[in-house]
Tab-separated table of C-alpha atoms and ligand atoms in Angstrom:
chain	number	residue	atom	x	y	z
J	158	LEU	CA	0.000	0.000	0.000
J	159	ALA	CA	1.372	3.433	-0.955
J	160	LYS	CA	1.563	6.097	1.691
J	161	ALA	CA	1.427	9.870	1.174
J	162	LEU	CA	2.248	12.753	3.454
J	163	VAL	CA	-0.136	15.588	2.598
J	164	LEU	CA	0.689	19.195	3.433
J	165	MET	CA	-2.471	20.188	5.206
J	166	SER	CA	-3.449	23.825	5.556
J	167	GLY	CA	-6.992	22.766	6.279
J	168	GLY	CA	-8.272	24.762	3.307
J	169	LEU	CA	-10.448	23.046	0.739
J	170	ASP	CA	-7.639	22.372	-1.749
J	171	SER	CA	-5.545	20.471	0.763
J	172	ILE	CA	-8.586	18.530	1.979
J	173	LEU	CA	-9.404	17.531	-1.604
J	174	ALA	CA	-5.805	16.567	-2.352
J	175	ALA	CA	-5.924	14.143	0.573
J	176	LYS	CA	-9.358	12.883	-0.392
J	177	VAL	CA	-8.391	12.197	-4.031
J	178	LEU	CA	-5.519	10.044	-2.798
J	179	GLN	CA	-7.601	8.270	-0.151
J	180	GLU	CA	-10.168	7.478	-2.837
J	181	GLN	CA	-7.602	5.454	-4.722
J	182	GLY	CA	-6.674	3.513	-1.635
J	183	ILE	CA	-3.521	5.409	-0.699
J	184	GLU	CA	-2.798	5.734	2.991
J	185	VAL	CA	-2.635	9.385	3.962
J	186	GLU	CA	-0.941	11.137	6.848
J	187	ALA	CA	-0.973	14.912	7.093
J	188	VAL	CA	1.458	17.555	8.259
J	189	SER	CA	0.714	21.082	9.350
J	190	PHE	CA	3.352	23.704	10.069
J	191	VAL	CA	3.053	26.423	12.654
J	192	THR	CA	4.758	29.787	13.094
J	193	PRO	CA	3.614	33.058	14.673
J	194	PHE	CA	1.997	33.789	11.283
J	195	PHE	CA	-0.203	30.746	10.844
J	196	THR	CA	-1.543	27.967	13.028
J	197	SER	CA	-2.652	24.377	12.663
J	198	LYS	CA	-6.211	25.156	13.738
J	199	HIS	CA	-7.891	24.455	10.391
J	200	ALA	CA	-5.602	21.509	9.681
J	201	GLU	CA	-6.608	19.854	12.947
J	202	LYS	CA	-10.264	20.070	11.992
J	203	ALA	CA	-9.574	18.792	8.484
J	204	ALA	CA	-7.445	15.886	9.672
J	205	ALA	CA	-10.187	14.816	12.066
J	206	MET	CA	-12.717	14.952	9.244
J	207	LEU	CA	-10.433	12.958	6.952
J	208	ASP	CA	-9.626	10.573	9.769
J	209	THR	CA	-5.922	10.890	9.150
J	210	PRO	CA	-3.024	11.303	11.594
J	211	LEU	CA	-1.680	14.852	11.719
J	212	HIS	CA	1.916	15.864	12.427
J	213	ILE	CA	2.094	19.396	13.798
J	214	VAL	CA	5.547	20.874	13.312
J	215	ASP	CA	6.775	24.231	14.592
J	216	ILE	CA	9.069	25.864	12.032
J	217	THR	CA	9.199	29.302	13.658
J	218	ALA	CA	12.985	29.597	13.838
J	219	GLU	CA	13.683	28.660	10.219
J	220	HIS	CA	10.692	30.574	8.942
J	221	MET	CA	11.595	33.811	10.696
J	222	LYS	CA	15.165	33.530	9.492
J	223	MET	CA	13.980	33.031	5.914
J	224	LEU	CA	11.427	35.828	6.199
J	225	LYS	CA	14.121	38.423	6.736
J	226	ALA	CA	15.460	38.023	3.211
J	227	PRO	CA	13.572	35.426	1.178
J	228	LYS	CA	15.606	34.291	-1.812
J	229	HIS	CA	12.601	34.527	-4.117
J	230	GLY	CA	11.202	37.710	-2.646
J	231	TYR	CA	7.807	38.573	-1.248
J	232	GLY	CA	4.369	38.441	-2.781
J	233	ARG	CA	2.118	41.451	-2.633
J	234	PHE	CA	2.677	41.897	1.086
J	235	MET	CA	5.215	40.312	3.460
J	236	ASN	CA	4.353	36.832	2.195
J	237	PRO	CA	7.439	34.967	0.959
J	238	CYS	CA	5.307	32.213	-0.544
J	239	ILE	CA	7.866	30.486	-2.756
J	240	ASP	CA	10.500	30.243	-0.033
J	241	CYS	CA	7.830	29.349	2.513
J	242	HIS	CA	6.566	26.487	0.371
J	243	ALA	CA	10.111	25.290	-0.277
J	244	LEU	CA	10.811	25.272	3.450
J	245	MET	CA	7.622	23.357	4.156
J	246	ILE	CA	8.311	20.788	1.439
J	247	GLN	CA	11.854	20.330	2.665
J	248	ARG	CA	10.657	19.686	6.235
J	249	ALA	CA	7.857	17.480	4.909
J	250	GLY	CA	10.535	15.493	3.054
J	251	GLU	CA	12.260	14.753	6.355
J	252	ILE	CA	8.997	13.661	7.964
J	253	MET	CA	8.138	11.596	4.884
J	254	LYS	CA	11.285	9.565	5.453
J	255	GLU	CA	10.681	9.282	9.185
J	256	ILE	CA	7.178	7.873	8.780
J	257	GLY	CA	8.012	5.732	5.771
J	258	ALA	CA	5.776	7.585	3.323
J	259	ASP	CA	6.468	7.275	-0.406
J	260	PHE	CA	5.827	10.844	-1.474
J	261	ILE	CA	4.509	14.257	-0.495
J	262	ALA	CA	1.263	15.725	-1.784
J	263	THR	CA	-0.043	19.277	-1.713
J	264	GLY	CA	-3.311	20.973	-2.579
J	265	GLU	CA	-1.635	23.357	-5.008
J	266	VAL	CA	-3.586	24.161	-8.153
J	267	LEU	CA	-1.781	25.320	-11.253
J	268	GLY	CA	-2.491	29.006	-11.859
J	269	GLU	CA	-4.696	29.456	-8.801
J	270	ARG	CA	-2.272	31.950	-7.300
J	271	PRO	CA	-0.479	33.388	-10.300
J	272	LYS	CA	2.691	34.294	-8.414
J	273	SER	CA	3.281	31.213	-6.324
J	274	GLN	CA	1.384	28.489	-8.141
J	275	ASN	CA	2.588	28.837	-11.703
J	276	ARG	CA	4.590	26.083	-13.324
J	277	GLN	CA	7.907	27.817	-12.726
J	278	ALA	CA	7.184	28.501	-9.052
J	279	LEU	CA	6.169	24.887	-8.491
J	280	ASN	CA	9.425	23.736	-10.074
J	281	ILE	CA	11.512	26.157	-8.018
J	282	VAL	CA	9.861	24.928	-4.826
J	283	GLU	CA	10.723	21.354	-5.692
J	284	GLN	CA	14.326	22.125	-6.585
J	285	GLU	CA	14.935	24.307	-3.537
J	286	SER	CA	13.449	21.739	-1.199
J	287	GLY	CA	15.552	18.922	-2.613
J	288	MET	CA	12.408	16.839	-3.162
J	289	GLU	CA	12.310	16.892	-6.956
J	290	GLY	CA	9.964	14.258	-8.337
J	291	TYR	CA	8.452	13.474	-4.948
J	292	VAL	CA	5.878	16.268	-4.796
J	293	LEU	CA	2.513	15.263	-6.192
J	294	ARG	CA	-0.225	17.852	-6.736
J	295	PRO	CA	-3.281	15.612	-7.126
J	296	LEU	CA	-5.595	18.465	-8.184
J	297	SER	CA	-3.443	19.535	-11.147
J	298	ALA	CA	-1.317	16.409	-11.661
J	299	LYS	CA	-2.522	15.683	-15.179
J	300	LEU	CA	-1.239	19.079	-16.295
J	301	LEU	CA	2.179	18.490	-14.759
J	302	ASP	CA	5.021	16.086	-15.474
J	303	PRO	CA	4.502	12.642	-13.938
J	304	THR	CA	6.111	12.355	-10.507
J	305	ILE	CA	8.168	9.413	-9.278
J	306	PRO	CA	5.251	7.715	-7.421
J	307	GLU	CA	3.177	7.952	-10.608
J	308	LYS	CA	6.002	6.480	-12.693
J	309	GLU	CA	6.478	3.707	-10.153
J	310	GLY	CA	2.795	2.854	-10.284
J	311	LEU	CA	2.151	3.754	-6.638
J	312	VAL	CA	-0.373	6.334	-7.789
J	313	ASP	CA	-2.846	5.928	-10.628
J	314	ARG	CA	-2.318	9.067	-12.700
J	315	GLU	CA	-5.625	8.479	-14.471
J	316	LYS	CA	-7.486	9.065	-11.244
J	317	LEU	CA	-5.745	12.386	-10.612
J	318	LEU	CA	-7.176	15.707	-11.771
J	319	ASP	CA	-6.481	18.520	-14.206
J	320	ILE	CA	-7.813	21.547	-12.367
J	321	ARG	CA	-6.291	24.835	-13.416
J	322	GLY	CA	-6.856	28.504	-12.680
J	323	ARG	CA	-8.515	30.742	-10.199
J	324	SER	CA	-12.126	29.662	-10.565
J	325	ARG	CA	-12.850	27.492	-7.596
J	326	LYS	CA	-15.854	25.877	-9.209
J	327	PRO	CA	-14.249	22.479	-9.880
J	328	GLN	CA	-13.135	22.299	-6.243
J	329	MET	CA	-16.630	23.195	-5.028
J	330	GLU	CA	-18.125	20.474	-7.189
J	331	LEU	CA	-15.617	17.968	-5.956
J	332	ALA	CA	-16.359	18.970	-2.362
J	333	LYS	CA	-20.021	18.352	-3.029
J	334	LYS	CA	-19.272	14.973	-4.535
J	335	TYR	CA	-17.311	13.955	-1.459
J	336	GLY	CA	-19.903	15.437	0.905
J	337	ILE	CA	-17.455	17.977	2.308
J	338	THR	CA	-19.468	20.915	3.541
J	339	GLU	CA	-17.220	22.533	6.113
J	340	TYR	CA	-13.985	24.214	5.167
J	341	PRO	CA	-12.480	27.646	5.821
J	342	SER	CA	-12.582	30.423	3.223
J	343	PRO	CA	-9.603	30.380	0.851
J	344	ALA	CA	-8.302	33.746	2.013
J	345	GLY	CA	-7.064	34.151	5.548
J	346	GLY	CA	-5.104	31.795	7.672
J	347	CYS	CA	-1.730	33.409	7.078
J	348	ILE	CA	-1.302	36.917	8.417
J	349	LEU	CA	1.672	37.546	6.142
J	350	THR	CA	-0.895	38.266	3.442
J	351	ASP	CA	-2.594	40.883	5.616
J	352	PRO	CA	-1.678	44.380	4.395
J	353	MET	CA	-1.865	46.056	7.820
J	354	PHE	CA	0.120	43.367	9.573
J	355	SER	CA	2.714	43.440	6.786
J	356	ILE	CA	3.357	47.144	7.415
J	357	ARG	CA	3.820	46.451	11.107
J	358	LEU	CA	6.151	43.554	10.409
J	359	ARG	CA	8.259	45.518	7.937
J	360	ASN	CA	8.727	48.178	10.595
J	361	LEU	CA	9.553	45.570	13.212
J	362	TYR	CA	12.343	44.209	10.998
J	363	ARG	CA	13.635	47.770	10.560
J	364	VAL	CA	13.837	48.264	14.316
J	365	GLU	CA	14.864	44.784	15.353
J	366	GLU	CA	17.407	42.823	13.396
J	367	GLU	CA	16.394	39.504	14.910
J	368	PRO	CA	12.779	39.818	16.071
J	369	SER	CA	11.575	37.126	18.432
J	370	PRO	CA	8.258	35.283	18.069
J	371	LYS	CA	7.049	37.360	21.026
J	372	ASP	CA	7.917	40.579	19.183
J	373	VAL	CA	5.722	39.292	16.363
J	374	ASP	CA	2.929	38.527	18.813
J	375	LEU	CA	3.119	42.064	20.171
J	376	ILE	CA	2.547	43.708	16.802
J	377	LYS	CA	-0.574	41.617	16.255
J	378	ILE	CA	-2.206	43.535	19.088
J	379	GLY	CA	-3.530	47.056	19.579
J	380	ARG	CA	-2.431	50.265	17.924
J	381	VAL	CA	1.150	50.408	16.710
J	382	PHE	CA	3.021	53.715	16.353
J	383	LEU	CA	6.453	54.751	15.224
J	384	SER	CA	8.197	57.098	17.647
J	385	SER	CA	10.139	60.124	16.446
J	386	GLU	CA	13.291	58.098	17.188
J	387	GLY	CA	12.093	55.275	14.953
J	388	ALA	CA	11.053	52.827	17.699
J	389	LEU	CA	7.778	50.927	17.866
J	390	ILE	CA	5.169	51.766	20.505
J	391	ILE	CA	2.215	49.442	21.011
J	392	VAL	CA	-0.902	50.654	22.805
J	393	SER	CA	-3.719	48.315	23.826
J	394	ARG	CA	-7.327	49.113	22.992
J	395	ASN	CA	-9.161	47.233	25.731
J	396	GLU	CA	-8.870	44.976	28.756
J	397	GLN	CA	-8.479	41.875	26.643
J	398	GLU	CA	-5.581	43.428	24.741
J	399	ASN	CA	-3.982	44.483	28.029
J	400	LYS	CA	-3.845	40.814	28.958
J	401	GLU	CA	-2.580	39.770	25.537
J	402	LEU	CA	0.151	42.401	25.573
J	403	MET	CA	1.264	41.358	29.047
J	404	ALA	CA	1.340	37.718	27.948
J	405	SER	CA	3.532	38.628	24.972
J	406	ALA	CA	5.880	40.953	26.859
J	407	GLU	CA	9.457	39.804	27.181
J	408	GLU	CA	12.169	40.617	29.623
J	409	GLY	CA	13.594	43.974	28.627
J	410	ASP	CA	10.406	45.394	27.095
J	411	MET	CA	9.216	48.636	28.647
J	412	ILE	CA	5.661	48.593	29.985
J	413	LEU	CA	3.796	51.831	30.656
J	414	GLU	CA	0.567	52.525	32.534
J	415	VAL	CA	-1.111	55.702	33.753
J	416	GLU	CA	-1.245	56.068	37.502
J	417	ASP	CA	-4.591	57.027	39.065
J	418	TYR	CA	-6.679	56.754	35.884
J	419	PRO	CA	-7.952	53.765	33.952
J	420	GLY	CA	-6.265	53.433	30.610
J	421	PRO	CA	-4.350	51.275	28.209
J	422	LEU	CA	-1.188	49.290	28.590
J	423	THR	CA	1.654	50.425	26.375
J	424	ILE	CA	4.780	48.522	25.403
J	425	ILE	CA	8.022	49.589	23.828
J	426	PRO	CA	9.578	46.323	22.645
J	427	ARG	CA	13.128	45.474	23.718
J	428	ASN	CA	15.598	48.151	24.628
J	429	HIS	CA	14.665	50.703	22.005
J	430	PHE	CA	13.670	53.363	24.449
J	431	GLY	CA	15.375	56.665	23.907
J	432	LYS	CA	14.187	59.579	26.003
J	433	GLU	CA	11.836	60.863	23.333
J	434	THR	CA	10.312	57.455	22.681
J	435	ILE	CA	9.578	57.041	26.380
J	436	PHE	CA	7.896	60.436	26.567
J	437	GLU	CA	5.854	59.788	23.448
J	438	ALA	CA	4.804	56.370	24.737
J	439	ALA	CA	3.808	57.924	28.072
J	440	ALA	CA	1.792	60.650	26.337
J	441	LEU	CA	0.071	58.062	24.139
J	442	THR	CA	-0.786	56.006	27.226
J	443	ALA	CA	-2.384	59.018	28.881
J	444	ARG	CA	-4.130	60.178	25.746
J	445	TYR	CA	-5.823	56.855	25.024
J	446	GLY	CA	-7.212	56.558	28.547
J	447	LYS	CA	-9.341	58.591	30.921
J	448	ALA	CA	-6.348	60.796	31.651
J	449	LYS	CA	-6.799	62.490	28.301
J	450	ALA	CA	-9.142	65.059	29.813
J	451	ALA	CA	-6.955	65.645	32.871
J	452	PRO	CA	-4.635	68.637	33.145
J	453	ALA	CA	-1.722	66.270	33.768
J	454	ALA	CA	-0.987	62.596	34.245
J	455	ASP	CA	1.759	60.524	35.779
J	456	VAL	CA	2.682	57.486	33.735
J	457	SER	CA	4.716	54.705	35.277
J	458	SER	CA	7.213	52.808	33.213
J	459	LEU	CA	8.739	49.505	34.155
J	460	VAL	CA	11.362	47.488	32.328
J	461	HIS	CA	9.816	44.021	32.304
J	462	GLY	CA	11.749	41.559	34.422
J	463	THR	CA	13.461	44.282	36.455
J	464	GLU	CA	12.594	46.615	39.326
J	465	LYS	CA	13.451	49.632	37.181
J	466	LYS	CA	10.368	51.750	37.601
J	467	THR	CA	10.206	55.439	36.731
J	468	VAL	CA	7.383	57.961	36.501
J	469	ILE	CA	6.941	60.257	33.525
J	470	HIS	CA	4.908	63.384	34.040
J	471	VAL	CA	2.792	64.402	31.059
J	472	ASP	CA	1.236	67.869	31.097
J	473	ASN	CA	-1.989	68.294	29.183
J	474	PRO	CA	-2.123	64.786	27.646
J	475	ALA	CA	-4.650	65.832	25.013
J	476	GLU	CA	-2.137	68.259	23.539
J	477	ALA	CA	1.236	66.772	24.454
J	478	ILE	CA	1.827	64.940	21.216
J	479	GLU	CA	0.722	64.989	17.635
J	480	ILE	CA	-0.244	61.800	15.864
J	481	ILE	CA	0.436	61.716	12.154
J	482	PRO	CA	-2.002	59.137	10.766
J	483	ALA	CA	-0.778	56.001	9.025
J	484	ARG	CA	-0.352	56.495	5.296
J	485	GLY	CA	0.408	54.071	2.485
J	486	ASP	CA	2.843	51.585	3.891
J	487	GLU	CA	3.829	53.740	6.840
J	488	LEU	CA	2.789	53.390	10.446
J	489	ALA	CA	1.130	56.218	12.356
J	490	LYS	CA	3.863	58.474	13.725
J	491	VAL	CA	3.970	60.287	16.995
J	492	VAL	CA	5.842	63.520	17.725
J	493	ARG	CA	6.066	65.713	20.772
J	494	LYS	CA	4.214	69.001	20.599
J	495	GLN	CA	5.284	70.550	23.856
J	496	PRO	CA	8.838	71.786	24.075
J	497	ILE	CA	11.172	69.634	26.165
B	122	SF4	S1	0.413	32.443	2.317
B	122	SF4	FE1	1.703	32.382	4.155
B	122	SF4	S2	1.755	30.217	4.729
B	122	SF4	FE2	1.054	30.303	2.642
B	122	SF4	S3	2.915	30.058	1.447
B	122	SF4	FE3	2.534	32.238	1.629
B	122	SF4	S4	3.756	32.829	3.386
B	122	SF4	FE4	3.548	30.606	3.493
């Protein structure tokens, strides 16, 4: 019996890829990769529905390293899809050997995503991953060169498909045929394709040469500003975000809170706190809370993991700083209005 390891995002294409193989009697196991940018949530659901074992593999370290300078560049936003796929296939190749599978399969559809799922991109991914000939795309296989498992007769090429392009109609019909009614929408799932998050991430990489996964978690939350010194300032918007920010704070981050008034939690990640950045962060903290209407506010700042607490006095919080709204691919900027 042939055995396949299917890259499972949990989206419809990957579910169908697994199903097409199962239908011809191939044993299927699935793998889902996790990073701060995508989770295995949908894959877990899909694997349960398909009744297939799921390997959940954290590739954060390699992914974040690659993301800094992807060899094949980014897509429209901060999504390095070709390098990301190559990394996933390479890791899948290792797991394939470990579990004794014969090949890897993916839900890729030729031409569905013009930049990352064209013939050339699919070939690059295979070459870069070192898995040439072992990557089967069941949904478009008949349009592609036969893979090794097809040539070896482990897979019946005739029972594979020839879906091409961006219309998702053939996939919908196939889903209907298999009685698959629940699957996530094709967009979403990976925040590297989110325009707002991409701007935040680009700025994080500017500030921090080696961002940590926790730095990435921080910029998923709240309002993010660029200080006049070029540092990031993150301000929560509600109680829930206060908790999330605290949970993502690392030793060395500066945490600010207004004394005596309810208000947000503000974080300056790592040790990027020049004097101006601290003042601007303090003024933002006061301005986004009840202290905005007060004549003055005291804002406490603490370097997380230390006892280093200081108090910053902000006169007239409503007027202390100016916020230049976010524009194009720039973050909102904050500058001091009052003279030092
Ligand atoms: S959308 Fe995200 S997870 Fe998917 S290949 Fe691109 S970068 Fe990777």
